[in-house]
mmCIF file of C-alpha atoms in Angstrom:
data_model
loop_
_atom_site.group_PDB
_atom_site.id
_atom_site.type_symbol
_atom_site.label_atom_id
_atom_site.label_comp_id
_atom_site.label_asym_id
_atom_site.label_seq_id
_atom_site.Cartn_x
_atom_site.Cartn_y
_atom_site.Cartn_z
ATOM 1 C CA MET M 11 21.094 14.027 17.721
ATOM 2 C CA PRO M 12 21.429 13.567 13.976
ATOM 3 C CA ALA M 13 22.228 17.073 12.694
ATOM 4 C CA GLN M 14 24.010 19.431 15.035
ATOM 5 C CA LEU M 15 25.419 22.755 13.914
ATOM 6 C CA ALA M 16 29.234 22.795 13.958
ATOM 7 C CA LEU M 17 32.009 25.138 12.846
ATOM 8 C CA TRP M 18 35.196 23.954 11.144
ATOM 9 C CA THR M 19 38.234 26.061 12.011
ATOM 10 C CA ARG M 20 40.791 25.806 9.211
ATOM 11 C CA ALA M 21 43.735 26.944 11.305
ATOM 12 C CA GLY M 22 43.219 24.356 13.996
ATOM 13 C CA GLY M 23 41.608 21.726 11.802
ATOM 14 C CA GLN M 24 38.918 20.989 14.358
ATOM 15 C CA TRP M 25 35.132 20.859 14.607
ATOM 16 C CA GLU M 26 33.346 22.868 17.269
ATOM 17 C CA VAL M 27 29.682 22.089 18.004
ATOM 18 C CA LEU M 28 27.771 25.362 18.275
ATOM 19 C CA ASP M 29 24.333 24.242 19.396
ATOM 20 C CA ASP M 30 24.798 21.916 22.376
ATOM 21 C CA ASN M 31 21.778 23.487 24.033
ATOM 22 C CA LEU M 32 19.587 23.629 20.926
ATOM 23 C CA ASP M 33 16.998 20.861 21.350
ATOM 24 C CA ARG M 34 16.052 20.752 17.687
ATOM 25 C CA GLU M 35 17.540 19.627 14.405
ATOM 26 C CA VAL M 36 19.346 22.292 12.388
ATOM 27 C CA GLN M 37 18.428 21.908 8.732
ATOM 28 C CA VAL M 38 20.417 22.832 5.638
ATOM 29 C CA PRO M 39 21.201 24.972 3.782
ATOM 30 C CA LEU M 40 23.234 27.161 6.114
ATOM 31 C CA HIS M 41 23.869 30.803 5.216
ATOM 32 C CA TRP M 42 26.454 33.223 6.574
ATOM 33 C CA HIS M 43 24.995 36.500 7.778
ATOM 34 C CA ASP M 44 26.257 39.554 5.875
ATOM 35 C CA ASP M 45 28.680 40.502 8.642
ATOM 36 C CA GLY M 46 30.065 36.987 9.015
ATOM 37 C CA ALA M 47 29.233 37.042 12.709
ATOM 38 C CA ALA M 48 26.173 34.814 12.548
ATOM 39 C CA LEU M 49 24.604 31.875 10.729
ATOM 40 C CA LEU M 50 21.100 31.581 9.312
ATOM 41 C CA PHE M 51 19.297 28.241 9.161
ATOM 42 C CA THR M 52 15.855 26.685 9.425
ATOM 43 C CA ALA M 53 14.695 24.440 12.241
ATOM 44 C CA GLU M 54 11.367 23.062 13.394
ATOM 45 C CA GLU M 55 9.614 24.065 16.587
ATOM 46 C CA ARG M 56 6.237 22.673 17.678
ATOM 47 C CA ALA M 57 5.301 21.579 14.144
ATOM 48 C CA ARG M 58 6.322 24.848 12.531
ATOM 49 C CA ARG M 59 9.537 25.627 10.667
ATOM 50 C CA HIS M 60 11.155 28.986 11.389
ATOM 51 C CA LEU M 61 14.202 30.833 10.084
ATOM 52 C CA TRP M 62 16.776 31.205 12.875
ATOM 53 C CA ARG M 63 19.917 33.227 13.489
ATOM 54 C CA LEU M 64 22.800 31.971 15.639
ATOM 55 C CA ASP M 65 25.286 34.564 16.880
ATOM 56 C CA LEU M 66 28.748 32.997 16.776
ATOM 57 C CA ALA M 67 30.135 35.110 19.610
ATOM 58 C CA THR M 68 27.352 34.551 22.143
ATOM 59 C CA ARG M 69 25.976 31.210 20.827
ATOM 60 C CA ARG M 70 22.547 32.794 21.222
ATOM 61 C CA THR M 71 19.807 31.706 18.813
ATOM 62 C CA GLU M 72 16.730 33.682 17.866
ATOM 63 C CA VAL M 73 13.869 33.306 15.402
ATOM 64 C CA VAL M 74 14.238 35.765 12.526
ATOM 65 C CA VAL M 75 11.149 34.767 10.482
ATOM 66 C CA ARG M 76 8.354 32.625 11.874
ATOM 67 C CA GLY M 77 6.520 29.915 9.974
ATOM 68 C CA GLY M 78 4.098 28.366 8.957
ATOM 69 C CA TRP M 79 6.790 26.426 7.243
ATOM 70 C CA VAL M 80 9.833 28.186 5.835
ATOM 71 C CA HIS M 81 10.959 26.038 2.894
ATOM 72 C CA ALA M 82 13.750 28.234 1.524
ATOM 73 C CA PHE M 83 15.468 31.551 2.144
ATOM 74 C CA ASP M 84 18.268 33.814 0.971
ATOM 75 C CA ALA M 85 19.916 36.960 2.294
ATOM 76 C CA ALA M 86 21.925 39.831 0.865
ATOM 77 C CA GLY M 87 22.394 43.532 1.544
ATOM 78 C CA GLY M 88 20.316 43.537 4.688
ATOM 79 C CA THR M 89 17.290 41.898 3.028
ATOM 80 C CA LEU M 90 15.970 38.409 3.754
ATOM 81 C CA VAL M 91 13.734 36.608 1.277
ATOM 82 C CA THR M 92 11.698 33.607 2.430
ATOM 83 C CA LEU M 93 9.534 31.054 0.678
ATOM 84 C CA ALA M 94 6.978 29.822 3.203
ATOM 85 C CA ASP M 95 3.558 28.240 3.277
ATOM 86 C CA ALA M 96 1.005 27.320 5.950
ATOM 87 C CA MET M 97 -1.819 24.863 6.321
ATOM 88 C CA LEU M 98 -4.311 27.199 4.663
ATOM 89 C CA HIS M 99 -2.226 28.635 1.821
ATOM 90 C CA PRO M 100 0.488 27.438 -0.594
ATOM 91 C CA ALA M 101 3.992 28.888 -0.658
ATOM 92 C CA ARG M 102 4.470 32.671 -0.791
ATOM 93 C CA LEU M 103 7.551 34.835 -1.253
ATOM 94 C CA HIS M 104 8.249 37.659 1.197
ATOM 95 C CA ALA M 105 11.045 40.170 1.620
ATOM 96 C CA HIS M 106 12.062 41.110 5.166
ATOM 97 C CA ARG M 107 14.044 44.153 6.274
ATOM 98 C CA ALA M 108 14.696 45.161 9.855
ATOM 99 C CA GLY M 109 12.154 47.620 11.227
ATOM 100 C CA THR M 110 9.627 47.220 8.380
ATOM 101 C CA PRO M 111 6.713 44.817 7.819
ATOM 102 C CA ALA M 112 7.290 41.811 5.580
ATOM 103 C CA ARG M 113 6.593 42.585 1.911
ATOM 104 C CA ARG M 114 4.804 40.073 -0.306
ATOM 105 C CA LEU M 115 6.661 39.648 -3.627
ATOM 106 C CA GLU M 116 4.190 37.634 -5.736
ATOM 107 C CA ARG M 117 0.472 36.922 -6.128
ATOM 108 C CA PHE M 118 0.663 33.740 -8.161
ATOM 109 C CA ASN M 119 -2.191 31.824 -6.513
ATOM 110 C CA ASP M 120 -4.390 34.586 -5.138
ATOM 111 C CA ALA M 121 -6.947 34.560 -7.965
ATOM 112 C CA LEU M 122 -7.361 30.789 -7.664
ATOM 113 C CA LEU M 123 -7.740 30.893 -3.897
ATOM 114 C CA ASP M 124 -9.989 33.957 -3.630
ATOM 115 C CA GLY M 125 -13.070 31.945 -4.530
ATOM 116 C CA LEU M 126 -12.373 29.138 -2.066
ATOM 117 C CA ASP M 127 -13.428 28.709 1.544
ATOM 118 C CA LEU M 128 -10.679 26.608 3.125
ATOM 119 C CA GLY M 129 -12.313 26.419 6.539
ATOM 120 C CA ARG M 130 -10.167 27.053 9.577
ATOM 121 C CA CYS M 131 -7.456 25.278 11.504
ATOM 122 C CA GLU M 132 -6.303 25.268 15.102
ATOM 123 C CA GLU M 133 -4.051 23.255 17.368
ATOM 124 C CA ALA M 134 -5.015 21.368 20.500
ATOM 125 C CA PHE M 135 -3.072 19.325 23.048
ATOM 126 C CA VAL M 136 -4.070 15.994 24.541
ATOM 127 C CA ARG M 137 -2.506 13.999 27.377
ATOM 128 C CA GLY M 138 -0.807 11.182 25.500
ATOM 129 C CA ALA M 139 1.599 8.353 26.270
ATOM 130 C CA GLU M 140 3.994 8.763 29.213
ATOM 131 C CA GLY M 141 1.762 11.576 30.458
ATOM 132 C CA ASP M 142 3.166 13.934 27.815
ATOM 133 C CA ASP M 143 1.207 16.686 26.136
ATOM 134 C CA VAL M 144 0.804 15.746 22.482
ATOM 135 C CA GLN M 145 -0.032 18.277 19.795
ATOM 136 C CA MET M 146 -2.894 17.774 17.349
ATOM 137 C CA TRP M 147 -3.856 19.959 14.388
ATOM 138 C CA LEU M 148 -7.566 20.293 13.637
ATOM 139 C CA VAL M 149 -8.896 21.467 10.284
ATOM 140 C CA TYR M 150 -12.617 22.190 10.213
ATOM 141 C CA PRO M 151 -14.795 22.035 7.098
ATOM 142 C CA PRO M 152 -16.143 25.224 5.537
ATOM 143 C CA GLY M 153 -19.372 26.254 7.243
ATOM 144 C CA PHE M 154 -18.596 24.151 10.298
ATOM 145 C CA ASP M 155 -21.569 24.162 12.678
ATOM 146 C CA PRO M 156 -20.752 22.791 16.154
ATOM 147 C CA GLY M 157 -24.435 22.033 16.637
ATOM 148 C CA ARG M 158 -24.251 19.274 14.008
ATOM 149 C CA ARG M 159 -22.589 15.865 14.077
ATOM 150 C CA TRP M 160 -19.500 15.613 11.873
ATOM 151 C CA PRO M 161 -17.358 12.668 10.762
ATOM 152 C CA VAL M 162 -13.764 12.729 11.988
ATOM 153 C CA MET M 163 -10.707 11.723 9.967
ATOM 154 C CA HIS M 164 -7.261 11.080 11.409
ATOM 155 C CA VAL M 165 -4.468 11.851 8.946
ATOM 156 C CA ILE M 166 -1.417 10.098 10.415
ATOM 157 C CA HIS M 167 1.935 11.380 9.174
ATOM 158 C CA GLY M 168 4.802 9.234 7.948
ATOM 159 C CA GLY M 169 8.432 9.182 8.919
ATOM 160 C CA PRO M 170 8.028 8.430 11.751
ATOM 161 C CA HIS M 171 10.592 11.132 12.496
ATOM 162 C CA THR M 172 8.812 13.992 10.760
ATOM 163 C CA ALA M 173 5.870 16.119 11.845
ATOM 164 C CA ALA M 174 2.395 17.041 10.711
ATOM 165 C CA GLY M 175 3.325 20.671 10.234
ATOM 166 C CA ASP M 176 1.675 23.989 9.613
ATOM 167 C CA THR M 177 2.323 23.485 5.905
ATOM 168 C CA TRP M 178 0.418 23.137 2.644
ATOM 169 C CA HIS M 179 0.604 19.513 1.470
ATOM 170 C CA TYR M 180 -0.119 18.703 -2.159
ATOM 171 C CA ARG M 181 -0.681 14.964 -1.730
ATOM 172 C CA TRP M 182 -2.364 14.855 1.691
ATOM 173 C CA ASN M 183 -4.064 18.211 1.713
ATOM 174 C CA SER M 184 -6.036 18.784 4.902
ATOM 175 C CA PRO M 185 -8.293 21.554 3.501
ATOM 176 C CA VAL M 186 -9.254 19.239 0.620
ATOM 177 C CA PHE M 187 -10.127 16.509 3.110
ATOM 178 C CA ALA M 188 -12.049 18.934 5.307
ATOM 179 C CA ALA M 189 -13.956 20.319 2.323
ATOM 180 C CA GLN M 190 -15.589 16.915 1.936
ATOM 181 C CA GLY M 191 -17.246 17.444 5.307
ATOM 182 C CA TYR M 192 -14.705 15.905 7.698
ATOM 183 C CA VAL M 193 -13.054 17.354 10.769
ATOM 184 C CA VAL M 194 -9.432 16.454 10.072
ATOM 185 C CA ALA M 195 -7.127 15.581 12.974
ATOM 186 C CA ALA M 196 -3.340 15.313 12.543
ATOM 187 C CA VAL M 197 -1.590 14.091 15.692
ATOM 188 C CA ASN M 198 2.124 14.690 16.266
ATOM 189 C CA TYR M 199 2.589 11.434 18.100
ATOM 190 C CA HIS M 200 5.705 10.373 20.028
ATOM 191 C CA GLY M 201 8.572 10.079 17.554
ATOM 192 C CA SER M 202 7.609 13.274 15.746
ATOM 193 C CA THR M 203 10.204 15.965 15.188
ATOM 194 C CA SER M 204 10.146 19.541 16.552
ATOM 195 C CA PHE M 205 9.301 18.620 20.159
ATOM 196 C CA GLY M 206 12.821 17.796 21.379
ATOM 197 C CA TRP M 207 15.269 14.938 20.992
ATOM 198 C CA ASN M 208 13.793 12.828 23.794
ATOM 199 C CA PHE M 209 10.373 12.956 22.153
ATOM 200 C CA VAL M 210 11.866 11.893 18.813
ATOM 201 C CA ASP M 211 13.810 9.011 20.348
ATOM 202 C CA SER M 212 11.034 7.778 22.643
ATOM 203 C CA ILE M 213 9.637 5.213 20.171
ATOM 204 C CA THR M 214 12.983 3.629 19.307
ATOM 205 C CA HIS M 215 12.846 -0.188 19.629
ATOM 206 C CA ARG M 216 9.093 -0.124 20.388
ATOM 207 C CA PHE M 217 7.334 0.983 17.212
ATOM 208 C CA GLY M 218 3.572 1.318 17.515
ATOM 209 C CA GLU M 219 3.304 1.413 21.307
ATOM 210 C CA LEU M 220 3.412 5.092 22.222
ATOM 211 C CA GLU M 221 2.073 6.289 18.889
ATOM 212 C CA LEU M 222 -1.097 4.230 19.302
ATOM 213 C CA ARG M 223 -1.661 5.560 22.805
ATOM 214 C CA ASP M 224 -1.311 9.109 21.493
ATOM 215 C CA ILE M 225 -3.768 8.578 18.642
ATOM 216 C CA GLU M 226 -6.252 6.835 20.898
ATOM 217 C CA ALA M 227 -6.002 9.682 23.411
ATOM 218 C CA ALA M 228 -6.723 12.080 20.555
ATOM 219 C CA THR M 229 -9.722 9.992 19.502
ATOM 220 C CA ASP M 230 -11.054 10.084 23.066
ATOM 221 C CA TRP M 231 -10.620 13.875 23.042
ATOM 222 C CA LEU M 232 -12.439 14.145 19.732
ATOM 223 C CA LEU M 233 -15.306 11.899 20.794
ATOM 224 C CA ALA M 234 -15.810 14.087 23.859
ATOM 225 C CA ARG M 235 -16.703 16.965 21.515
ATOM 226 C CA PRO M 236 -20.487 17.208 21.002
ATOM 227 C CA TRP M 237 -20.013 17.638 17.244
ATOM 228 C CA ALA M 238 -18.097 14.367 16.710
ATOM 229 C CA ASP M 239 -20.068 11.442 15.254
ATOM 230 C CA PRO M 240 -18.816 8.258 16.980
ATOM 231 C CA ALA M 241 -20.160 6.141 14.118
ATOM 232 C CA ARG M 242 -17.999 7.939 11.563
ATOM 233 C CA VAL M 243 -14.441 8.039 12.863
ATOM 234 C CA PHE M 244 -11.748 7.084 10.341
ATOM 235 C CA ALA M 245 -7.971 6.697 10.396
ATOM 236 C CA THR M 246 -5.791 7.191 7.335
ATOM 237 C CA GLY M 247 -2.067 7.372 6.785
ATOM 238 C CA GLY M 248 0.821 6.880 4.393
ATOM 239 C CA SER M 249 4.227 5.215 4.760
ATOM 240 C CA TYR M 250 4.780 5.062 8.546
ATOM 241 C CA GLY M 251 1.246 6.437 8.832
ATOM 242 C CA GLY M 252 0.202 3.403 6.785
ATOM 243 C CA PHE M 253 2.133 1.236 9.225
ATOM 244 C CA MET M 254 0.126 2.852 12.008
ATOM 245 C CA VAL M 255 -3.303 2.128 10.524
ATOM 246 C CA ALA M 256 -2.245 -1.481 9.863
ATOM 247 C CA TRP M 257 -0.990 -1.646 13.456
ATOM 248 C CA MET M 258 -4.269 -0.198 14.684
ATOM 249 C CA ASN M 259 -6.211 -2.809 12.737
ATOM 250 C CA GLY M 260 -4.498 -5.524 14.753
ATOM 251 C CA HIS M 261 -4.721 -3.763 18.116
ATOM 252 C CA VAL M 262 -7.942 -1.727 18.244
ATOM 253 C CA PRO M 263 -11.250 -3.623 18.344
ATOM 254 C CA PRO M 264 -13.528 -3.233 15.324
ATOM 255 C CA GLY M 265 -16.104 -0.461 15.601
ATOM 256 C CA ARG M 266 -13.831 2.132 17.132
ATOM 257 C CA TYR M 267 -12.975 3.216 13.574
ATOM 258 C CA ALA M 268 -15.437 2.785 10.726
ATOM 259 C CA ALA M 269 -12.665 2.214 8.166
ATOM 260 C CA TYR M 270 -8.965 2.704 7.461
ATOM 261 C CA VAL M 271 -6.950 3.913 4.483
ATOM 262 C CA CYS M 272 -3.411 2.513 4.245
ATOM 263 C CA HIS M 273 -1.219 4.186 1.608
ATOM 264 C CA ALA M 274 2.254 2.700 1.007
ATOM 265 C CA GLY M 275 2.197 1.245 4.508
ATOM 266 C CA CYS M 276 4.849 -0.929 6.175
ATOM 267 C CA PHE M 277 3.186 -4.283 6.946
ATOM 268 C CA ASP M 278 5.946 -6.840 7.568
ATOM 269 C CA TRP M 279 9.332 -5.656 8.879
ATOM 270 C CA THR M 280 11.037 -8.857 7.770
ATOM 271 C CA ALA M 281 9.859 -8.535 4.165
ATOM 272 C CA MET M 282 10.664 -4.807 4.324
ATOM 273 C CA PHE M 283 14.282 -5.886 3.808
ATOM 274 C CA ALA M 284 13.464 -5.480 0.110
ATOM 275 C CA ASP M 285 13.382 -1.685 0.596
ATOM 276 C CA ASP M 286 16.044 0.876 -0.331
ATOM 277 C CA ALA M 287 16.789 1.862 3.276
ATOM 278 C CA PHE M 288 17.172 -1.472 5.077
ATOM 279 C CA THR M 289 20.290 -0.363 6.939
ATOM 280 C CA TRP M 290 18.228 1.617 9.475
ATOM 281 C CA HIS M 291 15.968 -1.295 10.499
ATOM 282 C CA ALA M 292 18.030 -2.635 13.380
ATOM 283 C CA LYS M 293 18.795 0.859 14.658
ATOM 284 C CA GLU M 294 15.111 1.763 14.891
ATOM 285 C CA ILE M 295 13.518 -1.607 15.672
ATOM 286 C CA GLY M 296 16.284 -2.883 17.922
ATOM 287 C CA ALA M 297 17.477 -6.040 16.180
ATOM 288 C CA TRP M 298 18.169 -7.695 12.862
ATOM 289 C CA TYR M 299 15.483 -10.249 12.187
ATOM 290 C CA TRP M 300 17.990 -13.125 12.155
ATOM 291 C CA ASP M 301 19.157 -12.210 15.659
ATOM 292 C CA ASP M 302 15.814 -11.589 17.377
ATOM 293 C CA MET M 303 12.768 -12.457 15.304
ATOM 294 C CA ALA M 304 10.461 -12.077 18.304
ATOM 295 C CA LYS M 305 11.509 -8.440 18.783
ATOM 296 C CA VAL M 306 10.985 -7.656 15.106
ATOM 297 C CA HIS M 307 7.618 -9.433 14.979
ATOM 298 C CA GLY M 308 6.563 -7.670 18.171
ATOM 299 C CA GLN M 309 6.630 -4.404 16.212
ATOM 300 C CA SER M 310 5.289 -5.747 12.905
ATOM 301 C CA PRO M 311 1.587 -5.381 11.979
ATOM 302 C CA HIS M 312 1.493 -8.670 10.076
ATOM 303 C CA ALA M 313 2.150 -10.597 13.289
ATOM 304 C CA PHE M 314 -1.186 -9.323 14.663
ATOM 305 C CA ALA M 315 -3.273 -10.143 11.597
ATOM 306 C CA ALA M 316 -5.566 -12.418 13.621
ATOM 307 C CA GLY M 317 -7.111 -9.312 15.195
ATOM 308 C CA MET M 318 -7.679 -7.416 11.936
ATOM 309 C CA ARG M 319 -11.360 -6.903 11.159
ATOM 310 C CA THR M 320 -11.781 -3.234 10.186
ATOM 311 C CA PRO M 321 -12.413 -2.438 6.478
ATOM 312 C CA THR M 322 -9.345 -1.021 4.736
ATOM 313 C CA LEU M 323 -8.514 0.650 1.437
ATOM 314 C CA VAL M 324 -4.946 -0.339 0.537
ATOM 315 C CA ILE M 325 -3.060 1.916 -1.899
ATOM 316 C CA HIS M 326 0.389 1.288 -3.349
ATOM 317 C CA GLY M 327 2.657 2.149 -6.287
ATOM 318 C CA ALA M 328 4.612 -0.455 -8.225
ATOM 319 C CA LEU M 329 7.674 1.833 -8.355
ATOM 320 C CA ASP M 330 7.848 2.305 -4.593
ATOM 321 C CA TYR M 331 11.288 1.287 -3.344
ATOM 322 C CA ARG M 332 11.048 2.861 0.107
ATOM 323 C CA VAL M 333 8.080 0.600 0.986
ATOM 324 C CA PRO M 334 7.940 -2.001 -1.805
ATOM 325 C CA ASP M 335 4.489 -2.703 -3.194
ATOM 326 C CA ALA M 336 4.604 -6.288 -1.943
ATOM 327 C CA GLN M 337 3.882 -4.776 1.484
ATOM 328 C CA GLY M 338 0.537 -3.416 0.300
ATOM 329 C CA LEU M 339 -0.282 -6.540 -1.703
ATOM 330 C CA ALA M 340 0.432 -8.751 1.321
ATOM 331 C CA TYR M 341 -1.741 -6.577 3.556
ATOM 332 C CA TYR M 342 -4.594 -6.573 1.045
ATOM 333 C CA ASN M 343 -4.389 -10.339 0.512
ATOM 334 C CA THR M 344 -4.271 -10.922 4.268
ATOM 335 C CA LEU M 345 -7.460 -8.943 4.790
ATOM 336 C CA LYS M 346 -9.207 -10.721 1.926
ATOM 337 C CA ALA M 347 -8.115 -14.119 3.260
ATOM 338 C CA ARG M 348 -9.581 -13.176 6.617
ATOM 339 C CA GLY M 349 -12.871 -12.107 5.056
ATOM 340 C CA VAL M 350 -12.343 -8.421 5.895
ATOM 341 C CA ASP M 351 -13.809 -5.859 3.507
ATOM 342 C CA ALA M 352 -10.842 -4.465 1.577
ATOM 343 C CA ARG M 353 -10.108 -2.675 -1.671
ATOM 344 C CA LEU M 354 -6.822 -2.359 -3.542
ATOM 345 C CA LEU M 355 -5.768 0.707 -5.530
ATOM 346 C CA TRP M 356 -2.463 -0.126 -7.261
ATOM 347 C CA PHE M 357 -0.608 2.315 -9.524
ATOM 348 C CA PRO M 358 1.810 0.704 -12.026
ATOM 349 C CA ASP M 359 3.445 4.083 -12.757
ATOM 350 C CA GLU M 360 3.788 5.678 -9.299
ATOM 351 C CA ASN M 361 6.393 5.433 -6.549
ATOM 352 C CA HIS M 362 6.111 6.155 -2.830
ATOM 353 C CA TRP M 363 4.070 9.239 -3.760
ATOM 354 C CA VAL M 364 1.265 9.639 -6.271
ATOM 355 C CA LEU M 365 2.511 12.507 -8.441
ATOM 356 C CA LYS M 366 0.774 12.408 -11.824
ATOM 357 C CA PRO M 367 -2.292 14.713 -11.946
ATOM 358 C CA ARG M 368 -4.786 12.136 -13.253
ATOM 359 C CA ASN M 369 -3.523 9.558 -10.782
ATOM 360 C CA SER M 370 -3.867 12.089 -7.978
ATOM 361 C CA LYS M 371 -7.456 12.777 -8.976
ATOM 362 C CA LEU M 372 -8.161 9.030 -8.969
ATOM 363 C CA TRP M 373 -6.433 8.704 -5.591
ATOM 364 C CA TYR M 374 -8.655 11.353 -3.993
ATOM 365 C CA GLY M 375 -11.758 9.922 -5.641
ATOM 366 C CA GLU M 376 -11.136 6.405 -4.342
ATOM 367 C CA PHE M 377 -10.158 7.776 -0.930
ATOM 368 C CA PHE M 378 -13.382 9.740 -0.462
ATOM 369 C CA ALA M 379 -15.609 7.031 -1.965
ATOM 370 C CA TRP M 380 -14.223 4.488 0.509
ATOM 371 C CA LEU M 381 -14.862 6.703 3.524
ATOM 372 C CA GLU M 382 -18.315 7.699 2.292
ATOM 373 C CA ARG M 383 -19.304 4.079 1.753
ATOM 374 C CA HIS M 384 -18.219 3.006 5.226
ATOM 375 C CA GLY M 385 -19.571 6.147 6.833
ATOM 376 C CA ARG M 386 -23.021 5.234 5.517
ATOM 377 C CA ALA M 387 -22.599 1.634 6.683
ATOM 378 C CA ALA M 388 -21.458 2.689 10.154
ATOM 379 C CA ALA M 389 -24.397 5.048 10.525
ATOM 380 C CA LYS M 390 -26.709 2.039 10.106
ATOM 381 C CA ALA M 391 -24.936 -0.060 12.761
ATOM 382 C CA PRO M 392 -26.838 -0.771 15.985
ATOM 383 C CA ALA M 393 -26.335 1.577 18.915
ATOM 384 C CA GLY M 394 -23.741 0.482 21.445
ATOM 385 C CA ALA M 395 -21.550 -1.217 18.863
ATOM 386 C CA TYR M 396 -18.559 1.043 19.532
ATOM 387 C CA THR M 397 -15.899 0.670 22.182
ATOM 388 C CA ALA M 398 -12.826 2.623 23.239
ATOM 389 C CA GLU M 399 -10.952 -0.412 24.549
ATOM 390 C CA VAL M 400 -7.457 -0.996 23.151
ATOM 391 C CA VAL M 401 -6.225 -4.561 22.724
ATOM 392 C CA PRO M 402 -2.764 -5.008 24.291
ATOM 393 C CA ALA M 403 0.102 -5.963 21.926
ATOM 394 C CA SER M 404 0.623 -9.784 22.480
ATOM 395 C CA SER M 405 -13.617 -6.511 -0.198
ATOM 396 C CA SER M 406 -13.304 -6.649 -3.408
ATOM 397 C CA HIS M 407 -10.831 -5.204 -5.963
#
């Protein structure tokens, strides 16, 4: 329980935990209510981020403003101001007063967005690992016709202890993906935040196991839809999402997915000791590599390279210190050495995220070109070439 809400009493010099029964992470900043009798804070719930109020006398919590995703807020004189976005619109400012509708304070992006059809989004639940219900966001392309066959793209979030939220994302933007003609699926697999502490902690010391079962269950759900094209199913992800697509490449037989995209993905947990956050490895994986190499390798995609045969676009930045670029280079070289179709997109001036506008444009261009190329190739494959079986854990530049 990494971030509980607590009150420091100066007179007694003691901490008092206020949210023992709050099964979610309280996020900063904290803000005293005008009367000093309550605290305001944000916290996630089911892949949304709300503004909450905790009454100090009763310890009762309630949602004051619902997300989307509340990024920031302030309060004074009985007025709340929130900055919040959602999957289908960027951040907006609103003022909130008790007993009146929320008032929009700006129109910065309206003219740009008025001419765009961003499609629609919805959430679904699938029966995932451990028999748990697992949430999945779906973003449909503009003009979606359920009578047609559509390619499907998994966008697997990083972290792993974050969530694919109801939020506008500037680097992995689901409406942009959907606008290319894909049904976008974002699964909040085991380990994701906002579904309770047990759900977050469930993947500890067994990375890849439950998450893969969740994503595969989602793929089964998607393939049961009459509009899903089984020849054009893709999986993409960054950071821990990149770890997941590399893990999938070693555990899911070829043909299930037409191609993968691995951005800044963790490939080898031993070599990941070059990162800027190595102190958490043993806590999450369950051992230091010098104490139990088998346990570390059992959760490391590189140890399953013999099963990797699905084409992959590997993307990395030279200035990435969270997942050093040697991870991507090793994954790319491994695929090439195995004769697997692979392509490397390497940015000498980017870090864990691609932030420069021209680089971002190149990133999206390479991303879509890779999927389009392998979507065409998969469509030409013989019938019956695809399988839903999961293997148990045991191209040119």
